[in-house]
Coordinates of C-alpha atoms in Angstrom, one line a residue:
X665 CA -2.6 17.7 28.7
X666 CA -2.2 20.7 26.4
X667 CA -3.8 20.0 23.0
X668 CA -3.2 22.2 19.9
X669 CA -6.3 24.1 18.9
X670 CA -5.0 25.7 15.7
X671 CA -2.7 24.5 13.0
X672 CA -2.0 25.2 9.4
X673 CA -2.5 21.6 8.2
X674 CA -4.6 19.1 10.1
X675 CA -3.7 15.5 9.1
X676 CA -6.0 12.7 10.0
X677 CA -4.2 9.3 10.2
X678 CA -0.8 8.3 11.3
X679 CA -0.1 5.8 8.6
X680 CA 2.7 6.3 6.0
X681 CA 0.8 8.9 4.1
X682 CA -0.1 11.1 7.1
X683 CA 3.3 10.8 8.8
X684 CA 5.3 11.4 5.7
X685 CA 3.2 14.5 4.8
X686 CA 3.7 15.8 8.3
X687 CA 7.4 15.2 8.1
X688 CA 7.8 16.9 4.6
X689 CA 5.8 19.9 5.7
X690 CA 7.6 20.2 9.1
X691 CA 11.0 20.3 7.2
X692 CA 9.6 23.4 5.4
X693 CA 8.5 25.1 8.6
X694 CA 4.8 24.5 8.1
X695 CA 2.9 23.6 11.3
X696 CA 0.9 20.3 11.3
X697 CA -1.0 18.2 13.8
X698 CA -1.5 14.5 13.2
X699 CA -4.5 12.8 14.7
X700 CA -4.6 9.0 14.9
X701 CA -7.5 6.9 16.2
X702 CA -5.5 3.9 17.2
X703 CA -2.8 3.4 19.8
X704 CA 0.9 3.8 18.9
X705 CA 1.5 0.1 19.5
X706 CA -1.3 -0.9 17.0
X707 CA 0.0 1.5 14.3
X708 CA 3.5 0.2 14.6
X709 CA 2.4 -3.4 14.5
X710 CA -0.2 -3.2 11.7
X711 CA 1.0 -5.6 9.0
X712 CA 0.7 -4.1 5.5
X713 CA 2.8 -3.8 2.4
X714 CA 6.5 -4.4 2.3
X715 CA 7.7 -3.5 -1.2
X716 CA 9.1 0.0 -1.8
X717 CA 9.4 1.4 -5.4
X718 CA 12.5 3.2 -6.5
X719 CA 10.6 6.6 -6.2
X720 CA 9.5 5.8 -2.6
X721 CA 13.1 4.9 -1.7
X722 CA 14.3 8.1 -3.1
X723 CA 11.8 10.2 -1.3
X724 CA 12.5 8.6 2.1
X725 CA 16.3 9.1 1.6
X726 CA 15.9 12.7 0.5
X727 CA 13.8 13.7 3.5
X728 CA 16.1 12.1 6.0
X729 CA 13.8 9.1 6.7
X730 CA 15.8 6.4 5.0
X731 CA 18.8 5.7 7.3
X732 CA 17.4 2.5 8.9
X733 CA 15.8 1.5 5.6
X734 CA 19.3 1.6 3.9
X735 CA 20.8 -0.5 6.7
X736 CA 18.1 -3.2 7.1
X737 CA 16.1 -3.1 3.8
X738 CA 16.7 -5.8 1.2
X739 CA 17.3 -4.6 -2.3
X740 CA 15.6 -6.7 -5.0
X741 CA 16.6 -6.6 -8.6
X742 CA 13.8 -8.8 -9.9
X743 CA 10.9 -11.1 -9.3
X744 CA 10.2 -14.7 -10.4
X745 CA 7.0 -15.6 -12.3
X746 CA 6.3 -19.3 -11.6
X747 CA 3.9 -21.4 -13.7
X748 CA 3.8 -24.9 -15.3
X749 CA 6.3 -26.0 -12.6
X750 CA 8.9 -23.6 -14.1
X751 CA 10.4 -20.4 -12.8
X752 CA 11.1 -17.3 -15.0
X753 CA 13.0 -14.3 -13.6
X754 CA 12.2 -10.7 -14.6
X755 CA 15.4 -8.6 -14.2
X756 CA 14.6 -5.1 -13.3
X757 CA 17.8 -3.1 -13.7
X758 CA 18.5 -4.4 -17.2
X759 CA 15.0 -3.5 -18.3
X760 CA 14.5 -0.1 -16.4
X761 CA 17.9 1.6 -16.6
X762 CA 19.2 0.3 -13.3
X763 CA 16.1 0.8 -11.1
X764 CA 15.1 -1.8 -8.4
X765 CA 12.8 -2.2 -5.4
X766 CA 13.4 -2.7 -1.7
X767 CA 11.8 -5.1 0.8
X768 CA 11.2 -3.0 3.9
X769 CA 8.0 -3.5 5.8
X770 CA 5.4 -0.7 6.2
X771 CA 5.6 -1.2 9.9
X772 CA 9.2 -0.2 9.8
X773 CA 8.5 2.9 7.7
X774 CA 5.9 3.9 10.2
X775 CA 8.2 3.4 13.1
X776 CA 10.9 5.5 11.4
X777 CA 8.5 8.4 10.7
X778 CA 7.0 8.3 14.2
X779 CA 10.4 8.5 15.7
X780 CA 11.3 11.5 13.5
X781 CA 8.1 13.3 14.4
X782 CA 8.5 12.8 18.1
X783 CA 12.2 13.9 18.0
X784 CA 11.1 17.1 16.3
X785 CA 8.5 17.7 19.0
X786 CA 5.7 18.0 16.4
X787 CA 2.2 17.2 17.6
X788 CA 1.1 13.6 17.2
X789 CA -2.0 12.5 19.1
X790 CA -2.7 8.7 19.4
X791 CA -6.2 7.5 20.4
X792 CA -7.6 10.7 18.9
X793 CA -10.6 9.7 16.8
X794 CA -11.6 12.2 14.2
X795 CA -15.4 12.5 14.2
X796 CA -16.0 14.9 11.4
X797 CA -14.4 17.4 9.0
X798 CA -16.5 20.6 9.0
X799 CA -16.6 23.8 6.9
X800 CA -14.1 22.4 4.4
X801 CA -15.4 24.7 1.7
X802 CA -14.5 27.7 3.8
X803 CA -11.1 29.2 4.6
X804 CA -11.2 27.8 8.1
X805 CA -12.0 24.0 8.1
X806 CA -12.2 22.2 11.4
X807 CA -11.7 18.6 12.6
X808 CA -13.9 17.5 15.5
X809 CA -12.2 14.6 17.3
X810 CA -12.4 12.7 20.6
X811 CA -9.4 12.3 22.8
X812 CA -9.3 11.1 26.4
X813 CA -13.1 10.9 26.7
X814 CA -13.7 14.4 25.6
X815 CA -14.5 16.1 22.3
X816 CA -12.2 18.8 20.9
X817 CA -12.0 21.0 17.8
X818 CA -8.9 21.5 15.7
X819 CA -9.0 24.6 13.5
X820 CA -7.0 24.4 10.3
X821 CA -6.1 26.2 7.1
X822 CA -6.2 22.8 5.3
X823 CA -7.3 19.3 6.3
X824 CA -5.7 16.2 4.7
X825 CA -7.5 12.9 5.2
X826 CA -4.9 10.1 5.3
X827 CA -7.2 7.9 7.4
X828 CA -7.8 4.9 5.1
X829 CA -10.7 3.3 3.3
X830 CA -13.0 3.4 6.3
X831 CA -11.9 6.8 7.6
X832 CA -14.0 9.8 8.4
X833 CA -12.3 12.1 5.9
X834 CA -14.0 10.7 2.8
X835 CA -17.2 10.0 4.7
X836 CA -17.5 13.6 5.7
X837 CA -18.2 14.4 2.0
X838 CA -21.8 14.3 0.6
X839 CA -22.4 11.3 -1.6
X840 CA -22.9 13.5 -4.7
X841 CA -19.4 15.1 -4.2
X842 CA -17.6 11.9 -5.3
X843 CA -17.4 9.8 -8.4
X844 CA -16.7 6.3 -7.2
X845 CA -15.2 3.5 -9.3
X846 CA -15.0 0.1 -7.7
X847 CA -14.4 -3.6 -8.5
X848 CA -14.4 -6.5 -6.0
X849 CA -12.6 -9.8 -6.8
X850 CA -14.1 -13.2 -6.1
X851 CA -11.2 -14.3 -3.9
X852 CA -9.1 -13.1 -1.0
X853 CA -5.5 -13.6 0.3
X854 CA -4.6 -15.6 3.3
X855 CA -1.4 -14.0 4.5
X856 CA 1.1 -15.4 7.1
X857 CA 4.3 -14.4 8.8
X858 CA 6.6 -17.2 9.7
X859 CA 9.8 -17.4 11.7
X860 CA 11.8 -19.1 9.0
X861 CA 14.4 -17.8 6.6
X862 CA 12.9 -17.1 3.1
X863 CA 13.1 -20.0 0.6
X864 CA 14.0 -17.5 -2.2
X865 CA 16.3 -14.5 -2.8
X866 CA 13.5 -12.6 -4.6
X867 CA 9.7 -12.6 -4.6
X868 CA 8.0 -15.6 -6.3
X869 CA 4.6 -15.0 -7.9
X870 CA 3.1 -18.4 -8.6
X871 CA 0.2 -19.2 -10.9
X872 CA -1.3 -22.7 -10.2
X873 CA -4.4 -24.5 -11.1
X874 CA -5.4 -24.5 -7.3
X875 CA -4.9 -20.7 -7.1
X876 CA -2.2 -18.0 -6.7
X877 CA 0.6 -18.0 -4.2
X878 CA 3.2 -15.4 -3.3
X879 CA 6.5 -15.9 -1.5
X880 CA 7.9 -12.7 0.1
X881 CA 9.9 -11.9 3.2
X882 CA 10.3 -9.3 5.9
X883 CA 13.9 -10.0 6.8
X884 CA 16.6 -12.7 6.3
X885 CA 14.9 -14.6 9.2
X886 CA 11.2 -13.9 8.6
X887 CA 9.1 -15.0 5.6
X888 CA 5.9 -13.5 4.4
X889 CA 3.7 -15.7 2.3
X890 CA 0.2 -15.5 0.7
X891 CA -2.4 -18.0 -0.6
X892 CA -5.4 -17.2 -2.8
X893 CA -8.5 -18.4 -0.9
X894 CA -12.2 -18.2 -1.4
X895 CA -13.7 -14.7 -0.7
X896 CA -15.7 -16.0 2.3
X897 CA -12.8 -18.1 3.7
X898 CA -11.9 -17.8 7.4
X899 CA -8.6 -18.1 9.1
X900 CA -9.9 -20.8 11.4
X901 CA -10.3 -23.1 8.4
X902 CA -6.6 -23.1 7.8
X903 CA -4.3 -25.0 10.2
X904 CA -0.6 -24.4 10.0
X905 CA 0.0 -27.8 8.4
X906 CA -2.7 -27.2 5.8
X907 CA -1.2 -23.8 4.9
X908 CA 2.3 -25.2 4.4
X909 CA 1.0 -28.2 2.4
X910 CA -0.9 -25.9 0.1
X911 CA 2.0 -23.5 -0.3
X912 CA 4.3 -26.4 -1.2
X913 CA 1.9 -27.6 -3.8
X914 CA 1.5 -24.2 -5.5
X915 CA 5.2 -23.4 -5.5
X916 CA 6.3 -26.8 -6.7
X917 CA 8.8 -26.9 -9.6
X918 CA 10.6 -29.6 -11.5
X919 CA 14.1 -28.7 -10.1
X920 CA 15.4 -29.2 -6.5
X921 CA 13.9 -26.1 -5.0
X922 CA 12.2 -26.7 -1.7
X923 CA 9.9 -24.6 0.5
X924 CA 11.2 -24.0 4.1
X925 CA 8.6 -24.5 6.8
X926 CA 8.6 -22.8 10.2
X927 CA 6.5 -21.5 13.1
X928 CA 3.6 -19.2 11.9
X929 CA 3.4 -16.1 14.0
X930 CA 0.6 -14.3 12.3
X931 CA -2.4 -15.1 10.0
X932 CA -4.9 -12.8 8.3
X933 CA -7.4 -12.6 5.5
X934 CA -7.3 -9.7 3.0
X935 CA -10.2 -9.1 0.6
X936 CA -9.2 -8.1 -2.9
X937 CA -10.6 -4.8 -4.1
X938 CA -10.0 -2.0 -6.6
X939 CA -11.4 1.4 -5.6
X940 CA -11.0 5.0 -6.6
X941 CA -12.9 8.1 -5.4
X942 CA -12.6 11.2 -7.5
X943 CA -11.7 14.1 -7.1
X944 CA -9.1 14.2 -4.4
X945 CA -9.7 17.9 -3.5
X946 CA -12.9 19.3 -2.0
X947 CA -12.3 23.0 -1.0
X948 CA -9.8 22.9 1.8
X949 CA -10.2 19.1 2.3
X950 CA -7.7 16.8 0.5
X951 CA -7.8 13.0 0.2
X952 CA -4.6 10.9 0.1
X953 CA -3.6 7.3 0.2
X954 CA -6.2 4.6 1.0
X955 CA -8.7 7.3 1.8
X956 CA -9.0 7.9 -1.9
X957 CA -8.0 4.6 -3.6
X958 CA -7.4 0.9 -3.0
X959 CA -5.4 -1.5 -5.2
X960 CA -5.3 -5.3 -4.9
X961 CA -1.9 -6.0 -3.4
X962 CA -0.6 -8.1 -6.3
X963 CA 1.1 -5.1 -7.8
X964 CA 2.7 -3.9 -4.6
X965 CA 1.3 -0.4 -5.1
X966 CA -0.7 0.7 -2.0
X967 CA 2.1 2.2 0.1
X968 CA 3.8 3.6 -2.9
X969 CA 0.7 5.4 -4.1
X970 CA 0.3 6.9 -0.7
X971 CA 3.8 8.2 -0.8
X972 CA 3.4 9.6 -4.3
X973 CA 0.1 11.4 -3.3
X974 CA 1.6 13.2 -0.3
X975 CA 4.9 14.0 -2.1
X976 CA 2.9 15.9 -4.7
X977 CA 0.6 17.4 -2.2
X978 CA 3.4 18.6 0.1
X979 CA 5.1 20.4 -2.7
X980 CA 1.8 22.1 -3.7
X981 CA 1.1 23.1 -0.1
X982 CA 4.6 24.6 0.4
X983 CA 4.1 26.7 -2.8
X984 CA 0.8 27.9 -1.5
X985 CA 1.9 28.8 2.0
X986 CA 5.2 30.4 0.8
X987 CA 3.9 32.3 -2.3
X988 CA 0.1 32.2 -2.2
X989 CA 0.3 30.2 -5.5
X990 CA -2.6 27.8 -5.7
X991 CA -1.9 26.4 -9.1
X992 CA -0.3 23.2 -7.9
X993 CA -3.1 22.7 -5.3
X994 CA -5.6 23.1 -8.1
X995 CA -3.9 20.4 -10.1
X996 CA -3.2 18.0 -7.2
X997 CA -6.2 15.8 -7.9
X998 CA -5.5 15.4 -11.6
X999 CA -1.8 14.9 -11.1
X1000 CA -2.2 12.2 -8.4
X1001 CA -5.0 10.5 -10.3
X1002 CA -2.9 9.9 -13.4
X1003 CA -0.5 7.8 -11.4
X1004 CA -3.4 6.2 -9.4
X1005 CA -5.1 4.9 -12.5
X1006 CA -1.8 3.6 -14.0
X1007 CA -1.2 1.7 -10.8
X1008 CA -4.8 0.5 -10.7
X1009 CA -4.4 -0.9 -14.2
X1010 CA -1.1 -2.6 -13.5
X1011 CA -2.5 -4.1 -10.3
X1012 CA -5.6 -5.3 -12.2
X1013 CA -3.4 -6.9 -14.9
X1014 CA -1.2 -8.7 -12.4
X1015 CA -4.2 -9.9 -10.4
X1016 CA -6.1 -11.2 -13.4
X1017 CA -3.0 -12.8 -14.9
X1018 CA -2.0 -14.7 -11.8
X1019 CA -5.2 -15.7 -9.9
X1020 CA -7.6 -18.4 -10.8
X1021 CA -11.0 -16.8 -11.1
X1022 CA -13.7 -19.3 -10.0
X1023 CA -16.1 -17.9 -12.6
X1024 CA -13.7 -18.5 -15.5
X1025 CA -13.7 -21.7 -17.6
X1026 CA -10.8 -23.5 -19.2
X1027 CA -10.7 -20.9 -22.0
X1028 CA -9.9 -18.2 -19.5
X1029 CA -7.1 -20.3 -17.9
X1030 CA -5.5 -20.8 -21.3
X1031 CA -5.5 -17.1 -21.9
X1032 CA -3.7 -16.6 -18.5
X1033 CA -1.1 -19.1 -19.5
X1034 CA -0.7 -17.4 -22.9
X1035 CA -0.1 -14.0 -21.2
X1036 CA 2.4 -15.4 -18.7
X1037 CA 4.4 -17.1 -21.5
X1038 CA 4.4 -13.9 -23.6
X1039 CA 5.5 -11.9 -20.6
X1040 CA 8.5 -14.0 -19.9
X1041 CA 9.5 -14.5 -23.5
X1042 CA 9.1 -11.0 -24.9
X1043 CA 11.5 -8.2 -23.9
X1044 CA 8.8 -5.6 -24.6
X1045 CA 6.3 -7.4 -22.3
X1046 CA 8.8 -8.0 -19.6
X1047 CA 9.9 -4.3 -19.8
X1048 CA 6.4 -3.1 -19.3
X1049 CA 6.0 -5.3 -16.2
X1050 CA 9.4 -4.2 -14.8
X1051 CA 8.8 -0.4 -15.4
X1052 CA 5.4 -0.5 -13.7
X1053 CA 6.7 -2.7 -10.8
X1054 CA 9.7 -0.5 -9.9
X1055 CA 7.5 2.6 -10.3
X1056 CA 7.0 5.3 -12.8
X1057 CA 8.2 8.9 -12.1
X1058 CA 6.3 10.6 -9.2
X1059 CA 5.1 13.5 -11.4

């Protein structure tokens, strides 16, 4: 097999961030190589976020990656906040000048971007594990990687680490090169996929004395639901019947709404964490997406932050390669981090407003209910939630 030895931009990770960056640069005639440690099948099946902000929708459409999204994605014009056995809708278009979100799973975004890259004949190596990023403070950084039981070296002008929280990109940096900000939450999410039509037209965020619950969907026939569970909980402790019983309890309202039950096809536990590593540039090594930051999924920001990062970075790289202008590259970290911290704050507010913290007393619970009531009764508060949820401008 012929492997590329030299490229302008070496990209570690074939998730949405790495694939979209490669696609944006390829469209501008900039050579890239994408290295992915996992198999193609794993990458295309990995369950992650499913809510696309308006800005993410616009980027995918503009770069030619939105055709299937527009055919199969589900436009949502609001969400429901449910508490005290009552539902309260937040209408996005009326509060944000017509903007909305779309339900379209990350797995489908990844499939679309992989298909575009393979159609273009651009290098994409699966089961190619990056081992280290070397000489990133020089003008010729390198990625050492293992592929088909042998080690190889990819020489680059620039390396972009889009390889997630546990990836080698950030770990290649000395500890004193980063400022790390982190918060772990004392609970996790138990997430399921079920072969049953959704019980709602839009997402339901439920605050209950037993804990948070979220009703989402992947398609008109597949539901995606979540339960707040203890941080040390295991999937084995939750039978299908127990999951559905608990979901029904937490979503219960005083009208005739009912939760639809069906076969559960997937279960998983997701810990809740907020994390930011600054800066996002280190010489010729750039961090993007989960390699640089993690948000709790309550605000639906993870995938959207990754798209925002690489959209800004792609524009900066194009300017540099075409004109030798490094101004936008120099400001990439500051530009991206402004959006990252806004999303971190919104995700934190949504998480702390909706979840029951086992360390909190009755006073804390009353504060949560007060915030929820204010959010659904105040146009100003509802507008703030809606603006952050549909997404602020990319730059």
